[in-house]
PDB file of C-alpha atoms in Angstrom:
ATOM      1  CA  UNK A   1      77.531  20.306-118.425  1.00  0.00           C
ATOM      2  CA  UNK A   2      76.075  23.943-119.145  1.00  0.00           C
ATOM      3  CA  UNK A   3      78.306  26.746-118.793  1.00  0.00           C
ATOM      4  CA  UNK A   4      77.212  29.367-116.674  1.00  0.00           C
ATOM      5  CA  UNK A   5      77.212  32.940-117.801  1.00  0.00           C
ATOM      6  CA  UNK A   6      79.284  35.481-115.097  1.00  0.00           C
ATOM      7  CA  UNK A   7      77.048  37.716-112.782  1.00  0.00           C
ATOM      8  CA  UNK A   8      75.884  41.018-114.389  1.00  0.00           C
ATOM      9  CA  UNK A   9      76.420  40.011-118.545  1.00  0.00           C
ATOM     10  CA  UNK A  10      74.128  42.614-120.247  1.00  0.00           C
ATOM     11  CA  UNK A  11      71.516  42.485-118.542  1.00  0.00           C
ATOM     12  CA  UNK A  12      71.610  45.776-116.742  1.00  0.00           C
ATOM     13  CA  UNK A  13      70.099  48.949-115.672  1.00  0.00           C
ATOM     14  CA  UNK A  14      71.422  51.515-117.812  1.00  0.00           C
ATOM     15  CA  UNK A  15      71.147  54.712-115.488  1.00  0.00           C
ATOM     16  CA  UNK A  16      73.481  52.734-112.847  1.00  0.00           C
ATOM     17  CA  UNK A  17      76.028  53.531-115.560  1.00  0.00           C
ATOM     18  CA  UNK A  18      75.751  57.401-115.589  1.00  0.00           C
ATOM     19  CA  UNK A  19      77.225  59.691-112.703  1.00  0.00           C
ATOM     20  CA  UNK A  20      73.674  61.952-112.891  1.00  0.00           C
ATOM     21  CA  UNK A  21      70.897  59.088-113.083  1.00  0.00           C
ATOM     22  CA  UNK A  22      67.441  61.998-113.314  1.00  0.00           C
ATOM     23  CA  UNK A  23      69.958  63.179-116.449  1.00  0.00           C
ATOM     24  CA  UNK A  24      69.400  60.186-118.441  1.00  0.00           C
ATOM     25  CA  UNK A  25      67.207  60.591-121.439  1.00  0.00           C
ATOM     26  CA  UNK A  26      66.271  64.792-120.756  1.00  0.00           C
ATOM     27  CA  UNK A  27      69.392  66.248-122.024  1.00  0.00           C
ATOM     28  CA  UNK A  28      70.789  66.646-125.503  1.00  0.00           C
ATOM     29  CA  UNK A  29      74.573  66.376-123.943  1.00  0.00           C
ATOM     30  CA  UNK A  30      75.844  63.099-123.613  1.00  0.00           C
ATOM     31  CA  UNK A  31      75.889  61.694-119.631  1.00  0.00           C
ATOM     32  CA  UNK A  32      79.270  61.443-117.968  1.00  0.00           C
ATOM     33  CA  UNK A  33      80.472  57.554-116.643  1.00  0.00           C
ATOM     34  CA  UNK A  34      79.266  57.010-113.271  1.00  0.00           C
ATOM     35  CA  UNK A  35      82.225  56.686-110.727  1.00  0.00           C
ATOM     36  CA  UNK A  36      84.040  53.892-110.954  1.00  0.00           C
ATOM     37  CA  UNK A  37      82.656  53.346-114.849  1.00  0.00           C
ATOM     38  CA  UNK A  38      85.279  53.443-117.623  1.00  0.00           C
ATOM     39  CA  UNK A  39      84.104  55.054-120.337  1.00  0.00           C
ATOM     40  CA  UNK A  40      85.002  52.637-123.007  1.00  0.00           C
ATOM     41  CA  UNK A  41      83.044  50.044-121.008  1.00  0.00           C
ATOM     42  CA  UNK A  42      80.539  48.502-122.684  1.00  0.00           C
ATOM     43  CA  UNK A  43      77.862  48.804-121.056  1.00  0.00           C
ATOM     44  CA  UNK A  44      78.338  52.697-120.370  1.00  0.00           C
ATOM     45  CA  UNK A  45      78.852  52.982-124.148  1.00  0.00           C
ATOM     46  CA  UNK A  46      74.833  51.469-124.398  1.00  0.00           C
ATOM     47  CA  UNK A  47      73.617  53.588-122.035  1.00  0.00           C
ATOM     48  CA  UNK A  48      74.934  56.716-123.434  1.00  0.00           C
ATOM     49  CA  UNK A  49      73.208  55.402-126.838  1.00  0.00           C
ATOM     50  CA  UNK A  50      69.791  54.602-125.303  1.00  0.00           C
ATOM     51  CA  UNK A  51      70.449  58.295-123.258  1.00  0.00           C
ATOM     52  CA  UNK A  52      70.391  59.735-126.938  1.00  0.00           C
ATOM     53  CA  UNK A  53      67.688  57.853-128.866  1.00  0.00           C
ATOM     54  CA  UNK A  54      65.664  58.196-125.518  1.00  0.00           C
ATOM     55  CA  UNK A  55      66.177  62.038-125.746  1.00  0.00           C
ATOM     56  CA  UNK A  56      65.454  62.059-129.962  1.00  0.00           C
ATOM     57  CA  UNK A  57      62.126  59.947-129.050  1.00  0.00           C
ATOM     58  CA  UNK A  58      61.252  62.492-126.611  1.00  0.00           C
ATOM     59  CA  UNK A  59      62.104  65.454-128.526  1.00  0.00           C
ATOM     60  CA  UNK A  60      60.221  63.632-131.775  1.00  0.00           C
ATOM     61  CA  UNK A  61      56.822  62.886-129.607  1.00  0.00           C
ATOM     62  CA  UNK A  62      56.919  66.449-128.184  1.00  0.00           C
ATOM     63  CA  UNK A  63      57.375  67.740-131.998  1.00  0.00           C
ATOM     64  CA  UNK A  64      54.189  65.903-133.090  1.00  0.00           C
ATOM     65  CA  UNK A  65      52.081  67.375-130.139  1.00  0.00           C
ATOM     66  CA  UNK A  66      51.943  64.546-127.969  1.00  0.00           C
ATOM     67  CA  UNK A  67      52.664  62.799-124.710  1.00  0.00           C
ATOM     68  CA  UNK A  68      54.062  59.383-124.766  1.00  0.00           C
ATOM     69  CA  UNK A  69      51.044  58.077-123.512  1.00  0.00           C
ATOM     70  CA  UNK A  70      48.879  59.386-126.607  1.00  0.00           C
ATOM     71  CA  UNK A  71      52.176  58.604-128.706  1.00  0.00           C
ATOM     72  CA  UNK A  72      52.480  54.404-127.573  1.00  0.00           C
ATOM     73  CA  UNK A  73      48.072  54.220-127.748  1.00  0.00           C
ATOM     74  CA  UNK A  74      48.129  56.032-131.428  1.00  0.00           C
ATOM     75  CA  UNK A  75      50.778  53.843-132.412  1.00  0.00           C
ATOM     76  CA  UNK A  76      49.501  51.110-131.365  1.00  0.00           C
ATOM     77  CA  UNK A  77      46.069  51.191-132.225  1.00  0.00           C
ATOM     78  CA  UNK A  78      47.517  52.128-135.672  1.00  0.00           C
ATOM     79  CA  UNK A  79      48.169  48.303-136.166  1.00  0.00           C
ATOM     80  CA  UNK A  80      50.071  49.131-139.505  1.00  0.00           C
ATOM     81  CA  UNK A  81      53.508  47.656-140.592  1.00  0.00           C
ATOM     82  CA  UNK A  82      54.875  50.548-138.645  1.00  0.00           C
ATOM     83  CA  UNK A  83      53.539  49.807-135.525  1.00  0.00           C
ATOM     84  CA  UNK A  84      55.651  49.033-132.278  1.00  0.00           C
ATOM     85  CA  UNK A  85      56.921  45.730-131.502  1.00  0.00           C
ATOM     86  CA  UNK A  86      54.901  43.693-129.365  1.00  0.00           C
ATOM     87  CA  UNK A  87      55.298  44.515-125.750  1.00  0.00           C
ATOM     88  CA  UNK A  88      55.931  48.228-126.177  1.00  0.00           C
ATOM     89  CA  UNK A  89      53.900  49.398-123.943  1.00  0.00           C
ATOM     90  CA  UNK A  90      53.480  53.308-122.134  1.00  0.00           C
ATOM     91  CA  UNK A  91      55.489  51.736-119.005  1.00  0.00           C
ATOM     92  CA  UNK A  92      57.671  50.217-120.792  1.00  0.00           C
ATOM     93  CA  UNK A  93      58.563  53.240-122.606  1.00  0.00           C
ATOM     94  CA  UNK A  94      59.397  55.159-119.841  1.00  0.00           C
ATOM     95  CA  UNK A  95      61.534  52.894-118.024  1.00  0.00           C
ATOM     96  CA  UNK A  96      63.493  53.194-121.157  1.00  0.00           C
ATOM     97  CA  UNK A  97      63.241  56.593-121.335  1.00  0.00           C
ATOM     98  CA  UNK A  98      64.638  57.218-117.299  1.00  0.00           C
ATOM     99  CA  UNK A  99      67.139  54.242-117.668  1.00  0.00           C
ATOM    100  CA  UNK A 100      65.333  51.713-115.758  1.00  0.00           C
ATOM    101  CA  UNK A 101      65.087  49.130-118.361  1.00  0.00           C
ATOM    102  CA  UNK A 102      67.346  48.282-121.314  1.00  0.00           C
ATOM    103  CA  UNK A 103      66.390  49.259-124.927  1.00  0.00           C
ATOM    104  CA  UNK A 104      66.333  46.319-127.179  1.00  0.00           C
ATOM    105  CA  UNK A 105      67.109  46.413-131.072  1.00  0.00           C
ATOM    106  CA  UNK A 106      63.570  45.908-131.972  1.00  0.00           C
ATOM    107  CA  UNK A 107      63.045  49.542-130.291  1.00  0.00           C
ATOM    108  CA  UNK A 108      65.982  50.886-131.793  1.00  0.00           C
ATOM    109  CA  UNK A 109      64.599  49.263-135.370  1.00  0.00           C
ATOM    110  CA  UNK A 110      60.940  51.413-134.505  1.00  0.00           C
ATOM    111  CA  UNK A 111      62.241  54.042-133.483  1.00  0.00           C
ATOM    112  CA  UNK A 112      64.313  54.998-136.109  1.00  0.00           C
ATOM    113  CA  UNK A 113      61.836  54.057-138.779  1.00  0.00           C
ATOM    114  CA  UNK A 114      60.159  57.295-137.457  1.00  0.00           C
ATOM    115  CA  UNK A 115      62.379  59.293-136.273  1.00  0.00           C
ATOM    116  CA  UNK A 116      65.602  61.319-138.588  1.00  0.00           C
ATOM    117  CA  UNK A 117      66.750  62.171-136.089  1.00  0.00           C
ATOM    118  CA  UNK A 118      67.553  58.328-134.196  1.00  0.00           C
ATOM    119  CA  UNK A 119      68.342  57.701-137.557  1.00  0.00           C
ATOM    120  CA  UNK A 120      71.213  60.499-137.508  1.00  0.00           C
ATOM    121  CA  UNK A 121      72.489  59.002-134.338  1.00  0.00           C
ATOM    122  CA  UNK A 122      72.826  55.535-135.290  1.00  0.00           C
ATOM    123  CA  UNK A 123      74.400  56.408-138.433  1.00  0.00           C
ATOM    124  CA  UNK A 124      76.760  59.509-137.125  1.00  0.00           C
ATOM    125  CA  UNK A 125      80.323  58.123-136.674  1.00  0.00           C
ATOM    126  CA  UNK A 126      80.693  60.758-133.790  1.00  0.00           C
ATOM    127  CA  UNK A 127      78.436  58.700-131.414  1.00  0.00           C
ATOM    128  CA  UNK A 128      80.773  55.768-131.723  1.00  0.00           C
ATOM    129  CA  UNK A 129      83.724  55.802-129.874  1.00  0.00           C
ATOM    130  CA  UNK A 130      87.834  55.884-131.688  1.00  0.00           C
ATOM    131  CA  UNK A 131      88.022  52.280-129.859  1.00  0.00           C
ATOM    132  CA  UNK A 132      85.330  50.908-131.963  1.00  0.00           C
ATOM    133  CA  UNK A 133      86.816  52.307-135.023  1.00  0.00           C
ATOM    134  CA  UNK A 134      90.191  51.332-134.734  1.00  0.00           C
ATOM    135  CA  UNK A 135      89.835  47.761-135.582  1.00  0.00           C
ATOM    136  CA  UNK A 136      88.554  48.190-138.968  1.00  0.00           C
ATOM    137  CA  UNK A 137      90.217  47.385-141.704  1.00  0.00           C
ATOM    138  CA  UNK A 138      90.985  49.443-144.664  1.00  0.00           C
TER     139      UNK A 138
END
């Protein structure tokens, strides 16, 4: 018999997370929990990651001179070894951008390849909460 996997998992809407939803991804501050969110949940703790890459890829594409439209087509007509993941398309990118759809590691991967500053974020200790640090070992 398959097990079945509980309602909800991690498959979710990231902006449902945050208490200002238009917020997500067009502010440098980090989002507040939504009511009724804890903040060490999870799946708040994603979308207060994907609010901050969204906002460095924004900031990035605007620093280049371009819209995300241009930014996605360039890319992708690009086809070099630097060029988005399959299915990364202009829609795509801004559902991620306003919350609506869930980053996946193959955008965070991309994304940081040109950007510093996603790079900083992944790698900055200060976007990871005490919880997650408290179980390492010396």
């Amino acid at each position: 018999m398959v097990k079945q996997a509980a309602p909800g998992g991690f498959k979710f809407e990231p902006r449902e997370f945050v208490a200002v939803r238009r917020e997500f991804g067009r502010s440098s501050s980090p989002v507040r929990s939504a009511p009724g969110i804890q903040e060490t949940d999870p799946r708040f703790l994603a979308a207060q990651l994907q609010h901050a890459v969204a906002n460095a890829v924004r900031e990035g594409v605007l620093a280049l001179g371009l819209s995300l439209e241009d930014f996605v087509t360039r890319e992708n007509a690009a086809e070099s070894e630097n060029s988005f993941p399959p299915g990364l398309t202009y829609d795509r990118l801004v559902r991620i951008q306003r919350g609506e759809t869930l980053m996946q590691l193959a955008d965070l991967v991309s994304w940081a390849r040109r950007f510093d500053t996603v790079r900083a974020i992944l790698t900055d200790e200060r976007n990871w909460p005490a919880g997650c640090r408290e179980q390492e070992q010396p």
